[in-house]
PDB file of C-alpha atoms in Angstrom:
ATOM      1  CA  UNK A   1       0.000   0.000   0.000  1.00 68.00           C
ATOM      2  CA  UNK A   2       1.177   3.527  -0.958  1.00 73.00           C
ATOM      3  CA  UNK A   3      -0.126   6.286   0.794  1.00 85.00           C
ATOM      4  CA  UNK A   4       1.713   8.881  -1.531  1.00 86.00           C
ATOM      5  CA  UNK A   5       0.485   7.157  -4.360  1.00 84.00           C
ATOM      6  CA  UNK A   6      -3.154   7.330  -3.428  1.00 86.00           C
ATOM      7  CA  UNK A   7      -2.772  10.917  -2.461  1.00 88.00           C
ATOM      8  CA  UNK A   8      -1.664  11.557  -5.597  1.00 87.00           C
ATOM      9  CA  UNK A   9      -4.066   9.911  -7.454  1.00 85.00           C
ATOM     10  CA  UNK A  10      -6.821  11.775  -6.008  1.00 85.00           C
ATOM     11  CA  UNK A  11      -5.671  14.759  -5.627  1.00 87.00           C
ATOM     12  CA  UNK A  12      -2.728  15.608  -9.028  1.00 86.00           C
ATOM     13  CA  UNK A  13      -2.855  12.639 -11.344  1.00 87.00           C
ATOM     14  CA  UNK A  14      -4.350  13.306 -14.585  1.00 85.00           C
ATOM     15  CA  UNK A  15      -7.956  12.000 -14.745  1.00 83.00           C
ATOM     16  CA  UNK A  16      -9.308  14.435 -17.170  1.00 81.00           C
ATOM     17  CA  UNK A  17     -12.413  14.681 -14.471  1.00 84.00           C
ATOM     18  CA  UNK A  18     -13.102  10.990 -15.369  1.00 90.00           C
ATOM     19  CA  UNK A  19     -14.423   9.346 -11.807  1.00 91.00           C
ATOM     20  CA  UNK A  20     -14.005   5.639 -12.767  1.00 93.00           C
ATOM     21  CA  UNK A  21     -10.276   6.307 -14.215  1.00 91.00           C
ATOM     22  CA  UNK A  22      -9.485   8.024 -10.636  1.00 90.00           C
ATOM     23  CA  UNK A  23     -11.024   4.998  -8.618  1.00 93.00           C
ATOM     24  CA  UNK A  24      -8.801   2.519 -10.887  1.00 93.00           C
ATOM     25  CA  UNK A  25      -5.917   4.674  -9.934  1.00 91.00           C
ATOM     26  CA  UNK A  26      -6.450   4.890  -6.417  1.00 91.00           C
ATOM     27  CA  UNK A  27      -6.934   1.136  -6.321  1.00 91.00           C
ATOM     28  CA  UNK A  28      -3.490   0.794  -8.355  1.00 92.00           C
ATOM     29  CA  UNK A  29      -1.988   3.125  -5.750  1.00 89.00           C
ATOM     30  CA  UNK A  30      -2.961   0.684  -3.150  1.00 89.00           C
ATOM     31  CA  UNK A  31      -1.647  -2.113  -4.366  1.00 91.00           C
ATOM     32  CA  UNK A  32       1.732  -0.298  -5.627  1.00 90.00           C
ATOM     33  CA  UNK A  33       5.021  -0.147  -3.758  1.00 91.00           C
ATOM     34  CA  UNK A  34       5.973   2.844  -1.350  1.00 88.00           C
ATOM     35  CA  UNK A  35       7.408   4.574  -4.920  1.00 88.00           C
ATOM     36  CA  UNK A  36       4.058   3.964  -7.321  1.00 88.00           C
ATOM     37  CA  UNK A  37       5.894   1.012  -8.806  1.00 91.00           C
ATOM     38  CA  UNK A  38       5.181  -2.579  -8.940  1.00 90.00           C
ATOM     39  CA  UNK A  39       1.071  -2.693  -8.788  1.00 91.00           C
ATOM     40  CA  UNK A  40      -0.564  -5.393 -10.463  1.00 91.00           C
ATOM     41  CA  UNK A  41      -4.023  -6.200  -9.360  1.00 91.00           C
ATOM     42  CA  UNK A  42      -6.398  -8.711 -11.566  1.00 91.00           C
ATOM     43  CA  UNK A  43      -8.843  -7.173 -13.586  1.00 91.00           C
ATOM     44  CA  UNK A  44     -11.339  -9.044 -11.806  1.00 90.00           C
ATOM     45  CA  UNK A  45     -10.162  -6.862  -8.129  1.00 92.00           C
ATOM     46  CA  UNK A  46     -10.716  -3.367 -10.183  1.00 93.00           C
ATOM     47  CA  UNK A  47     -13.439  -4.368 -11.904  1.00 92.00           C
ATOM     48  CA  UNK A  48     -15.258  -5.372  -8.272  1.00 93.00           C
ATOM     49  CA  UNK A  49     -13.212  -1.583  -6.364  1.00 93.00           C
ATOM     50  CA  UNK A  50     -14.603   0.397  -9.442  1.00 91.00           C
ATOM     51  CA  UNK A  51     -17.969  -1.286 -10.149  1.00 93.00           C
ATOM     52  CA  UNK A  52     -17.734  -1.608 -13.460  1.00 93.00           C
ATOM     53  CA  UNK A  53     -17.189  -4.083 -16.312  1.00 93.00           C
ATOM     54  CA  UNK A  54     -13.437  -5.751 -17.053  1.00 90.00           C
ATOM     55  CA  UNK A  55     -13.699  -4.569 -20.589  1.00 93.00           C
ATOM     56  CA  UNK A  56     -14.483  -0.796 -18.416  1.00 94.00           C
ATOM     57  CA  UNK A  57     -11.447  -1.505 -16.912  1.00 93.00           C
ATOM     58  CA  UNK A  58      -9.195  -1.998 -19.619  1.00 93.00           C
ATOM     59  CA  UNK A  59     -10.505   1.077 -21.597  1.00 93.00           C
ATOM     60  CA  UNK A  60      -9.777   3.183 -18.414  1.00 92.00           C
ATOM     61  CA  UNK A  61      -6.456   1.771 -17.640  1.00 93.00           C
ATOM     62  CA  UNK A  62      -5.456   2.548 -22.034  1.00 92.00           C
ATOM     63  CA  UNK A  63      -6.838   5.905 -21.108  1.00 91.00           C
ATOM     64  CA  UNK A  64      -4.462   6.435 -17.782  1.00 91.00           C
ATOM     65  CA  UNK A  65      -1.345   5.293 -20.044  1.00 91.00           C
ATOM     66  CA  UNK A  66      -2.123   7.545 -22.447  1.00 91.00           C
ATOM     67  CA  UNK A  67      -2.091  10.421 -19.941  1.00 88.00           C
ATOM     68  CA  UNK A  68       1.354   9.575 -18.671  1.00 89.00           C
ATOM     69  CA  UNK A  69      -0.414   8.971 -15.687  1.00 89.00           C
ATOM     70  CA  UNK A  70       0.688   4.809 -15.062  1.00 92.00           C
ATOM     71  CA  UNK A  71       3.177   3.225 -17.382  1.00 92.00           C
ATOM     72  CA  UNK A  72       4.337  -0.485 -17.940  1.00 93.00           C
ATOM     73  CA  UNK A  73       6.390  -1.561 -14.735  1.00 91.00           C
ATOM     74  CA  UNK A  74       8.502  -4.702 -14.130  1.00 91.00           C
ATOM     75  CA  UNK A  75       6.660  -7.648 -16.083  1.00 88.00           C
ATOM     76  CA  UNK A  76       9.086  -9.930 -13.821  1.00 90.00           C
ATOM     77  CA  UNK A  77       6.993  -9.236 -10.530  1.00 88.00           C
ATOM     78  CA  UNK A  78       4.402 -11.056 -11.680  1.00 85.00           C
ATOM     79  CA  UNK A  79       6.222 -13.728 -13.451  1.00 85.00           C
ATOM     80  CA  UNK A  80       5.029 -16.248 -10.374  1.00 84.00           C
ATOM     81  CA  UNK A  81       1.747 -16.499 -11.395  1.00 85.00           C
ATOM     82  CA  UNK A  82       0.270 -18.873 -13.943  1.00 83.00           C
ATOM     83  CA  UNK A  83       0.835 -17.274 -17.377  1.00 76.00           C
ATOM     84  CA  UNK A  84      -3.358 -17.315 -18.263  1.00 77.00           C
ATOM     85  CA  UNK A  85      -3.887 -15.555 -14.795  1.00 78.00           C
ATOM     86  CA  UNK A  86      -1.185 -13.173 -14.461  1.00 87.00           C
ATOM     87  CA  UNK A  87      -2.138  -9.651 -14.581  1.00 91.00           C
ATOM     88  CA  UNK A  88       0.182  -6.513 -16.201  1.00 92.00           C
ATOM     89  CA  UNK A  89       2.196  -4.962 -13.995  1.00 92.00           C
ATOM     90  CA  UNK A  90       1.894  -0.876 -13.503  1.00 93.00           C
ATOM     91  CA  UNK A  91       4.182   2.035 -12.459  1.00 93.00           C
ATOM     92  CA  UNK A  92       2.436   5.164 -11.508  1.00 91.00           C
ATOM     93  CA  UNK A  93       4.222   8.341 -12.165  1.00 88.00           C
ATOM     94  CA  UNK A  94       4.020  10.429  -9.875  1.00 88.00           C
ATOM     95  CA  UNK A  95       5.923  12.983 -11.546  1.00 85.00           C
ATOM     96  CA  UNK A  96       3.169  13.698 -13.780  1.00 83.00           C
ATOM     97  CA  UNK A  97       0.544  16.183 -12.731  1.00 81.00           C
ATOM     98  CA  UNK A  98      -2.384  17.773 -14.242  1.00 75.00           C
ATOM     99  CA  UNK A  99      -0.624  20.970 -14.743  1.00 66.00           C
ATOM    100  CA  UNK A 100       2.251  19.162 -16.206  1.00 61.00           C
ATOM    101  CA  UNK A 101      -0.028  16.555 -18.744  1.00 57.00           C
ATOM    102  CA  UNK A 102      -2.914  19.253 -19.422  1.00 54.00           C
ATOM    103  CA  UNK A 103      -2.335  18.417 -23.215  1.00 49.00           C
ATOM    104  CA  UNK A 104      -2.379  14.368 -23.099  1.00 47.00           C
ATOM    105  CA  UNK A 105      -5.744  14.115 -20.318  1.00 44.00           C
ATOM    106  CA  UNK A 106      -7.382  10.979 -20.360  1.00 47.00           C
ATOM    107  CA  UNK A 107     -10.033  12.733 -22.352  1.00 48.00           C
ATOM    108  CA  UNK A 108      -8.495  14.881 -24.934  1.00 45.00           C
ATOM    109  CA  UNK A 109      -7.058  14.244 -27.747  1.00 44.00           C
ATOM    110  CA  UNK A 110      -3.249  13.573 -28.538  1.00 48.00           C
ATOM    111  CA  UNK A 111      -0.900  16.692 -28.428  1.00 48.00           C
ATOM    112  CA  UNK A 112      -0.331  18.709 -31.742  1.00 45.00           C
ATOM    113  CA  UNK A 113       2.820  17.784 -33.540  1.00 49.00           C
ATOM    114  CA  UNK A 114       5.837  20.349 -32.944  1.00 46.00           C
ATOM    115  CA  UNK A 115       7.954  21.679 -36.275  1.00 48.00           C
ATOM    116  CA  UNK A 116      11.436  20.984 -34.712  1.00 43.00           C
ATOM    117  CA  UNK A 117      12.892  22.495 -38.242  1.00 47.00           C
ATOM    118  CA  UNK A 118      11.449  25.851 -37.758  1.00 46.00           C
ATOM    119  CA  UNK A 119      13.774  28.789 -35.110  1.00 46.00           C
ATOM    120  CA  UNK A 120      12.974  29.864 -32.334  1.00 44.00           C
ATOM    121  CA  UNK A 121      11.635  33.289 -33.460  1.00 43.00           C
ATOM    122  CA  UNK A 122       9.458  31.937 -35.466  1.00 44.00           C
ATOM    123  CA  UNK A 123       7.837  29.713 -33.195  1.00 42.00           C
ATOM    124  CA  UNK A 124       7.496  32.595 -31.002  1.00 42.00           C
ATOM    125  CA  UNK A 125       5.474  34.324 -33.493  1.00 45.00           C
ATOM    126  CA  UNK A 126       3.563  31.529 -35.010  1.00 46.00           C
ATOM    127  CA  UNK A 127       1.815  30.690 -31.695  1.00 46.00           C
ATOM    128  CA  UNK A 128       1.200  31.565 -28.058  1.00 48.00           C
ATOM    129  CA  UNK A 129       4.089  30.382 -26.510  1.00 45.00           C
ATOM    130  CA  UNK A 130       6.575  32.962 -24.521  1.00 45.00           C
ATOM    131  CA  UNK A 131      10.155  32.595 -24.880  1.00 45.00           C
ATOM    132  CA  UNK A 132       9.425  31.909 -20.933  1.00 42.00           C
ATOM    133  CA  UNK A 133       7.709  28.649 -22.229  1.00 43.00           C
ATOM    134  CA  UNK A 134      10.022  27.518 -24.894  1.00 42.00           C
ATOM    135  CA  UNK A 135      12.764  27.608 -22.239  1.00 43.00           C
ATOM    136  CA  UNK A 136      11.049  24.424 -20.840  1.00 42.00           C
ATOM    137  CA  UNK A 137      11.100  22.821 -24.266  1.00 43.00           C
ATOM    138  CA  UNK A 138       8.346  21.234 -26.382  1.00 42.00           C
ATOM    139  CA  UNK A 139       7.768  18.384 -24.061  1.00 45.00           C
ATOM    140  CA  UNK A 140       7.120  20.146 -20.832  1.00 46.00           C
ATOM    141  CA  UNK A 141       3.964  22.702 -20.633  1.00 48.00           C
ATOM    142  CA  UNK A 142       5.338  25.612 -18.856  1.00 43.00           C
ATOM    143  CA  UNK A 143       3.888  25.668 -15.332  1.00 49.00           C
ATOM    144  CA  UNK A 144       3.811  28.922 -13.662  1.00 47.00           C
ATOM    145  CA  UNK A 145       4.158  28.252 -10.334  1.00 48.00           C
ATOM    146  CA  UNK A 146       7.804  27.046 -11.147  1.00 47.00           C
ATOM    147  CA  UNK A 147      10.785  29.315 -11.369  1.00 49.00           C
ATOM    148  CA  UNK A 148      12.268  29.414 -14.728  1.00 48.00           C
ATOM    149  CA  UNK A 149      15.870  29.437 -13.405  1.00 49.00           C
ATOM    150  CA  UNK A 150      15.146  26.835 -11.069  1.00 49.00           C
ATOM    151  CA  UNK A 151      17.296  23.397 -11.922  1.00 52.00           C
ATOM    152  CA  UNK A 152      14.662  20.605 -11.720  1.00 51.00           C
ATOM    153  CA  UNK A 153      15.145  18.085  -9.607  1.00 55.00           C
ATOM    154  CA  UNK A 154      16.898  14.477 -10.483  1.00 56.00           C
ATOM    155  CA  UNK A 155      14.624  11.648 -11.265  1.00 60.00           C
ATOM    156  CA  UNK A 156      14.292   9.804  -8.325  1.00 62.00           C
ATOM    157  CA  UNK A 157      16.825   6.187  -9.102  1.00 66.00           C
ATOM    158  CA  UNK A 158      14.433   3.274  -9.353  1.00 67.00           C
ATOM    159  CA  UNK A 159      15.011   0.527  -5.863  1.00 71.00           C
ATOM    160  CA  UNK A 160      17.691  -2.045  -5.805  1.00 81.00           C
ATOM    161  CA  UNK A 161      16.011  -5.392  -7.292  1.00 82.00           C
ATOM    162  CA  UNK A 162      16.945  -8.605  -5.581  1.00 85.00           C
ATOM    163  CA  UNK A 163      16.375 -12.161  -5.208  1.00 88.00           C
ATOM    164  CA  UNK A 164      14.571 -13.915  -2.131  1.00 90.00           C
ATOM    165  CA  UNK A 165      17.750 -14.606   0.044  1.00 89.00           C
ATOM    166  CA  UNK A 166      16.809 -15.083   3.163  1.00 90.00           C
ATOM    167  CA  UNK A 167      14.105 -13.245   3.359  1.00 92.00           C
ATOM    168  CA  UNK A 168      10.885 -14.351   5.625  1.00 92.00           C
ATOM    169  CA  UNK A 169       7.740 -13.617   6.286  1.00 93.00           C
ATOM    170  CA  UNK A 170       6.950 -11.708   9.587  1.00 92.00           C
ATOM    171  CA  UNK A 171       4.127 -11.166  12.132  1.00 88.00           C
ATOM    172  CA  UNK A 172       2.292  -9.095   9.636  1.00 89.00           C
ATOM    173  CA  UNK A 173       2.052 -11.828   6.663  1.00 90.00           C
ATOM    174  CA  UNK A 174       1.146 -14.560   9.386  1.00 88.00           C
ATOM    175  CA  UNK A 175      -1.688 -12.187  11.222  1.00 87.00           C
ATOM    176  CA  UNK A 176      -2.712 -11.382   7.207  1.00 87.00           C
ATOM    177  CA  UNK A 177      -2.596 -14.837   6.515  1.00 85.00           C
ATOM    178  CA  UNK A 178      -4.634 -15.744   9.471  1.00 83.00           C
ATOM    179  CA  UNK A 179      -6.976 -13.397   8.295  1.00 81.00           C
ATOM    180  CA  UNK A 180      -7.084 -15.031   5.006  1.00 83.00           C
ATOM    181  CA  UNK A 181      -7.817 -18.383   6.524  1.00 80.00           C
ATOM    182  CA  UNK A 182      -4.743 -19.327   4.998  1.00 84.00           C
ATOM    183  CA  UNK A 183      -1.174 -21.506   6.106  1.00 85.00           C
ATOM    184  CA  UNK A 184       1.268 -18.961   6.288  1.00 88.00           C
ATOM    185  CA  UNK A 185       4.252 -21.549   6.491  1.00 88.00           C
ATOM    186  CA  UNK A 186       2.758 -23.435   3.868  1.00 88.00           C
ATOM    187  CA  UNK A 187       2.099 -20.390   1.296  1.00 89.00           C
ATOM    188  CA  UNK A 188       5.746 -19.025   2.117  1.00 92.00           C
ATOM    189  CA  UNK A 189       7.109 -22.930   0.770  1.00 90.00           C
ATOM    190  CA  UNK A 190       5.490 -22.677  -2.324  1.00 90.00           C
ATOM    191  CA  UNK A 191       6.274 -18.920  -2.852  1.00 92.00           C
ATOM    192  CA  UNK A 192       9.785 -19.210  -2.192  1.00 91.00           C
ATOM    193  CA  UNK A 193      10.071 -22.491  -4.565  1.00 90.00           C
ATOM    194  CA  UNK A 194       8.408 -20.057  -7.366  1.00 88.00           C
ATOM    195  CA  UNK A 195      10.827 -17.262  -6.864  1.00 90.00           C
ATOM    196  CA  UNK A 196      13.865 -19.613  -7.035  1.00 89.00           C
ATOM    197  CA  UNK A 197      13.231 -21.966 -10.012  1.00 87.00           C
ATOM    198  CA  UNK A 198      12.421 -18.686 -11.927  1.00 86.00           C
ATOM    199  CA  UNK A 199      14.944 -16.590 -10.583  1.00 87.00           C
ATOM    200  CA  UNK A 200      12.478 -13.398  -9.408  1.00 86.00           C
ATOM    201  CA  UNK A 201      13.508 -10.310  -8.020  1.00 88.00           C
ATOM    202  CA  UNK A 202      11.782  -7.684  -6.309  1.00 89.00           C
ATOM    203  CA  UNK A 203      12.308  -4.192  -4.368  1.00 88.00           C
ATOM    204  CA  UNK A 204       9.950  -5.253  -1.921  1.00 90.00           C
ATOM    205  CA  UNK A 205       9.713  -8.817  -0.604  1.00 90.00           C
ATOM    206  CA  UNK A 206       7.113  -7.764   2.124  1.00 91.00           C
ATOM    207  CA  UNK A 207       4.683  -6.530  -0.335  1.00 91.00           C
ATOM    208  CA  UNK A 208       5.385  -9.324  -3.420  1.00 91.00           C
ATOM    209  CA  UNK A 209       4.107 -11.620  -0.737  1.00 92.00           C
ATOM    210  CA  UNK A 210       0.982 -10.064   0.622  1.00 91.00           C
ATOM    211  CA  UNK A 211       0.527 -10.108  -3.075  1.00 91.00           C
ATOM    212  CA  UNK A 212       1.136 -13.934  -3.424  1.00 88.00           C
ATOM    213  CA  UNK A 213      -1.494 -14.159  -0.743  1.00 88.00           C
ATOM    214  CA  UNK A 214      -3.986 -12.113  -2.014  1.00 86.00           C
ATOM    215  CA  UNK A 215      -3.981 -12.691  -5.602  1.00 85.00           C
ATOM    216  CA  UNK A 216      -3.838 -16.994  -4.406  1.00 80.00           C
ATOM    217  CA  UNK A 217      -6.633 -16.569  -2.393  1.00 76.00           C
ATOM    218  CA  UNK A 218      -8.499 -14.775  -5.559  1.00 77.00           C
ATOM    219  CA  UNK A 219      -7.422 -17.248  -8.014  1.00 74.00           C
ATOM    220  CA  UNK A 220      -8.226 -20.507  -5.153  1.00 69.00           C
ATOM    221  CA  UNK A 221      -4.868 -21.895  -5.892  1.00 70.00           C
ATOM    222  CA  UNK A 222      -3.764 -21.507  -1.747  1.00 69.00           C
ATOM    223  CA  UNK A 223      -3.445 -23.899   1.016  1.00 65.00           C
ATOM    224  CA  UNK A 224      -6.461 -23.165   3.638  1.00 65.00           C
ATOM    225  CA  UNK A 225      -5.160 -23.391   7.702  1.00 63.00           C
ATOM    226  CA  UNK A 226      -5.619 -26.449   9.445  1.00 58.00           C
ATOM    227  CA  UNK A 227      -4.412 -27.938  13.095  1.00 50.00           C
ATOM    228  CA  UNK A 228      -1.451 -29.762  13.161  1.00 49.00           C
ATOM    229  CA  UNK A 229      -3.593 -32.746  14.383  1.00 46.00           C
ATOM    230  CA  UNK A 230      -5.878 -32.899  11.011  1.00 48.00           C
ATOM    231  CA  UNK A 231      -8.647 -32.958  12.891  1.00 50.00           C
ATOM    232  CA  UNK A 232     -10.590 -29.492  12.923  1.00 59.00           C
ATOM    233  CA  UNK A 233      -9.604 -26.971  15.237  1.00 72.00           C
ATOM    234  CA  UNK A 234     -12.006 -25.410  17.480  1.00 82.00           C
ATOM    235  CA  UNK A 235     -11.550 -21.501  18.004  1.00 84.00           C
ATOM    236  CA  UNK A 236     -10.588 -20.484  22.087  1.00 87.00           C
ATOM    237  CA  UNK A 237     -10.623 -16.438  23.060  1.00 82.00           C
ATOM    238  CA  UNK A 238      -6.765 -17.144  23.451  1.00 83.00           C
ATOM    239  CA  UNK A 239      -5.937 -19.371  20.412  1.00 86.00           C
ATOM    240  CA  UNK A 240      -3.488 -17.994  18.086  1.00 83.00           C
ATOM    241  CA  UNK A 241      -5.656 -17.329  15.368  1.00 83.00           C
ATOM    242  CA  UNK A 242      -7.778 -15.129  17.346  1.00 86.00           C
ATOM    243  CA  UNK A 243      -4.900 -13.336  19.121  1.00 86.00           C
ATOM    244  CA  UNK A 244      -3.320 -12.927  15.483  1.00 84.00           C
ATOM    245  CA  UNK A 245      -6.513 -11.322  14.313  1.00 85.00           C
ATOM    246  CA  UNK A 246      -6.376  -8.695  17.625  1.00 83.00           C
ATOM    247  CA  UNK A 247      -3.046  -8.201  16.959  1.00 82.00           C
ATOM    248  CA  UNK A 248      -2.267  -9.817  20.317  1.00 84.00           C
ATOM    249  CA  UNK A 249      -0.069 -12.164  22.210  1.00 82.00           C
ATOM    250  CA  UNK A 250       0.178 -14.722  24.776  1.00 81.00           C
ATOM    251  CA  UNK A 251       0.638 -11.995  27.339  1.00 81.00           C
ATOM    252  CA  UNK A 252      -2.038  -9.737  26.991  1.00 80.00           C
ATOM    253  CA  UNK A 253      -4.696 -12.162  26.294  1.00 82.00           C
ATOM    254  CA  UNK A 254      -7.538 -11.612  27.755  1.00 84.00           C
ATOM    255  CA  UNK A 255     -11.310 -13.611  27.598  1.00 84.00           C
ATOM    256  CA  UNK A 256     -13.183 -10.406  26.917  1.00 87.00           C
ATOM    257  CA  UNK A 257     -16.362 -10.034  24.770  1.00 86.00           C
ATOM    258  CA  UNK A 258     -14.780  -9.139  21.545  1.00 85.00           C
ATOM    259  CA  UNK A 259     -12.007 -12.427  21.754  1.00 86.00           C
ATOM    260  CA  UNK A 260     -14.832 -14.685  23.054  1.00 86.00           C
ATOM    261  CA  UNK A 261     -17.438 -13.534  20.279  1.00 89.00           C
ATOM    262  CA  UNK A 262     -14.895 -13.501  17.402  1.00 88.00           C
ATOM    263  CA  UNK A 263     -13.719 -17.195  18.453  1.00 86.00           C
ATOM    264  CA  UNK A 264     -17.474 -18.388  17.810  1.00 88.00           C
ATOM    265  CA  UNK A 265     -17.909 -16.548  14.696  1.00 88.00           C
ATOM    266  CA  UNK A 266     -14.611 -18.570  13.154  1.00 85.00           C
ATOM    267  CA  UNK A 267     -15.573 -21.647  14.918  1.00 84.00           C
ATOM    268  CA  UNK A 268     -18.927 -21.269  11.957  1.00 85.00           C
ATOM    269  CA  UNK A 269     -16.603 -21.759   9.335  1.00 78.00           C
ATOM    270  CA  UNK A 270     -16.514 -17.887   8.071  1.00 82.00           C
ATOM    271  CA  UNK A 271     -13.197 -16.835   7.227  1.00 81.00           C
ATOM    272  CA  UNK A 272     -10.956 -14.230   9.380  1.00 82.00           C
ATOM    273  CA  UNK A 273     -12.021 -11.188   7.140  1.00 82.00           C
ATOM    274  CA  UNK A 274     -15.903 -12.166   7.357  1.00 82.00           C
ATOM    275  CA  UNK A 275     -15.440 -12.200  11.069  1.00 85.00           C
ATOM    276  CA  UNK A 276     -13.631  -9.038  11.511  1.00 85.00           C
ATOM    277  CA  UNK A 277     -16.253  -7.270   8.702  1.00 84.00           C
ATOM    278  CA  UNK A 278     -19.099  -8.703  11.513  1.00 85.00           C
ATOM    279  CA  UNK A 279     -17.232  -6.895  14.372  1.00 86.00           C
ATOM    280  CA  UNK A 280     -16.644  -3.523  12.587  1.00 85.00           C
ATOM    281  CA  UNK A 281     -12.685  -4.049  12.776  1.00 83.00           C
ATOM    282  CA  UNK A 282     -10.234  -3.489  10.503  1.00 76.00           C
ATOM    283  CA  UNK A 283      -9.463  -6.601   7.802  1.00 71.00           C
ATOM    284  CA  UNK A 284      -6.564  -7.462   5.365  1.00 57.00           C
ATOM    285  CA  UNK A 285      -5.617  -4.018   4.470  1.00 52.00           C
ATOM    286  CA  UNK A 286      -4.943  -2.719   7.481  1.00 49.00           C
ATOM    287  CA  UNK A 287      -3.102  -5.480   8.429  1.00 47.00           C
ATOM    288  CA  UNK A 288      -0.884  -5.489   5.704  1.00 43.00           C
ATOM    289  CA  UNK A 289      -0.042  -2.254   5.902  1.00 40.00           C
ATOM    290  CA  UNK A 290       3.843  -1.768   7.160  1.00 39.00           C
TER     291      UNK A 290
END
């Protein structure tokens, strides 16, 4: 989840006043990396955040590339997923504004060619450009609010990409697993056997595997919790299921209404999310925020 990158898309990312092309970019933001990069929901998750059609969806999301607003990220983060199921991956650059794309909006039309042959002084005179503007140069609108003689800033250097290592899974993936009604352990095997035999990097581990969670859980291709025994595990105020879901430990567990009642609603066979929805508490996205 990026916070920047869904305050960006709601409040500076160029929409062209188009409501279902903002929610689809807010939902990208969510599911992109702390930078806007590396978001790849299904079309089936935007089609159900934006209540609209797929076919919607991928008419809003040609619309948002054409507006410089997302872009095609790293196909590789994805590569885990079965080939007929995987989704595209997006960047969202955040470097693009509404001031700064006013020509290429999701709802205009593409910008007018420029006549690189002809000099300065003519262009000056042929259209409505200052010689303020054509300091910026064709492919920048000028924006006002900047100072000519200011030196823009560097383009920020994309994050290191690296293999699995030794990287695990922490409290956060187990209580969002938990949550999931999924085996943490069991999910993390299969994961890290993917990201070996095809040799898959990433910039961020921690969110490539809420991904693998979420997105398995969609697709029903994850391995649902059981008790080590076999045998069906009956939900206790202090089991670790429920403690995982209230974000609490051996220590502080108490048998108060809220662990008692959410250990019967599991113990109906709904799933940790249902339960949590029931109680008015917060679900998966909370918890797999860092």
């Amino acid at each position: 989840m990026s916070l920047r990158s869904m305050l960006w898309a709601l409040n500076e990312a160029p929409t062209g006043k188009d409501a279902t092309a903002k929610v689809i970019l807010i939902a990208l933001g969510d599911y992109a990396n702390p930078d806007g990069t590396g978001a790849y929901p299904s079309l089936a998750t935007l089609s159900r955040i934006a209540e609209v059609s797929r076919r919607t969806v991928q008419y809003k999301l040609r619309l948002l590339e054409r507006s410089g607003a997302i872009r095609h990220g790293d196909q590789r983060l994805a590569s885990y997923l079965p080939g007929n199921h995987r989704p595209t991956v997006w960047d969202l650059n955040l470097r693009t504004t509404r001031h700064r794309a006013e020509d290429t909006t999701v709802t205009g039309a593409d910008p007018a060619p420029v006549d690189v042959h002809r000099d300065a002084a003519s262009a000056v005179q042929g259209c409505n450009h200052s010689p303020v503007d054509m300091q910026h140069g064709a492919h920048e609108p000028y924006n006002p609010t900047n100072n000519p003689g200011e030196r823009l800033p560097h383009r920020r250097r994309r994050p290191t990409m690296s293999g699995i290592g030794d990287w695990r899974p922490d409290s956060a993936h187990h209580a969002l697993a938990t949550t999931l009604g999924l085996d943490c352990d069991a999910e993390f095997a299969k994961f890290r056997d993917r990201c070996l035999s095809s040799a898959q990097v990433s910039a961020d581990w921690d969110a490539s595997f809420r991904n693998w969670l979420r997105r398995g859980l969609e697709l029903n291709l994850t391995v649902k919790a059981r008790h080590p025994s076999g045998h069906a595990h009956t939900h206790t105020w202090k089991c670790t299921h429920v403690l995982a879901l209230l974000r609490r430990d051996e220590e502080n567990a108490t048998p108060d209404g809220l662990a008692v009642t959410l250990a019967k609603l599991l113990n109906t066979g709904i799933t940790g999310i249902q339960a949590l929805q029931r109680l008015g508490l917060p679900t998966d996205d909370d918890l797999s925020t860092p």
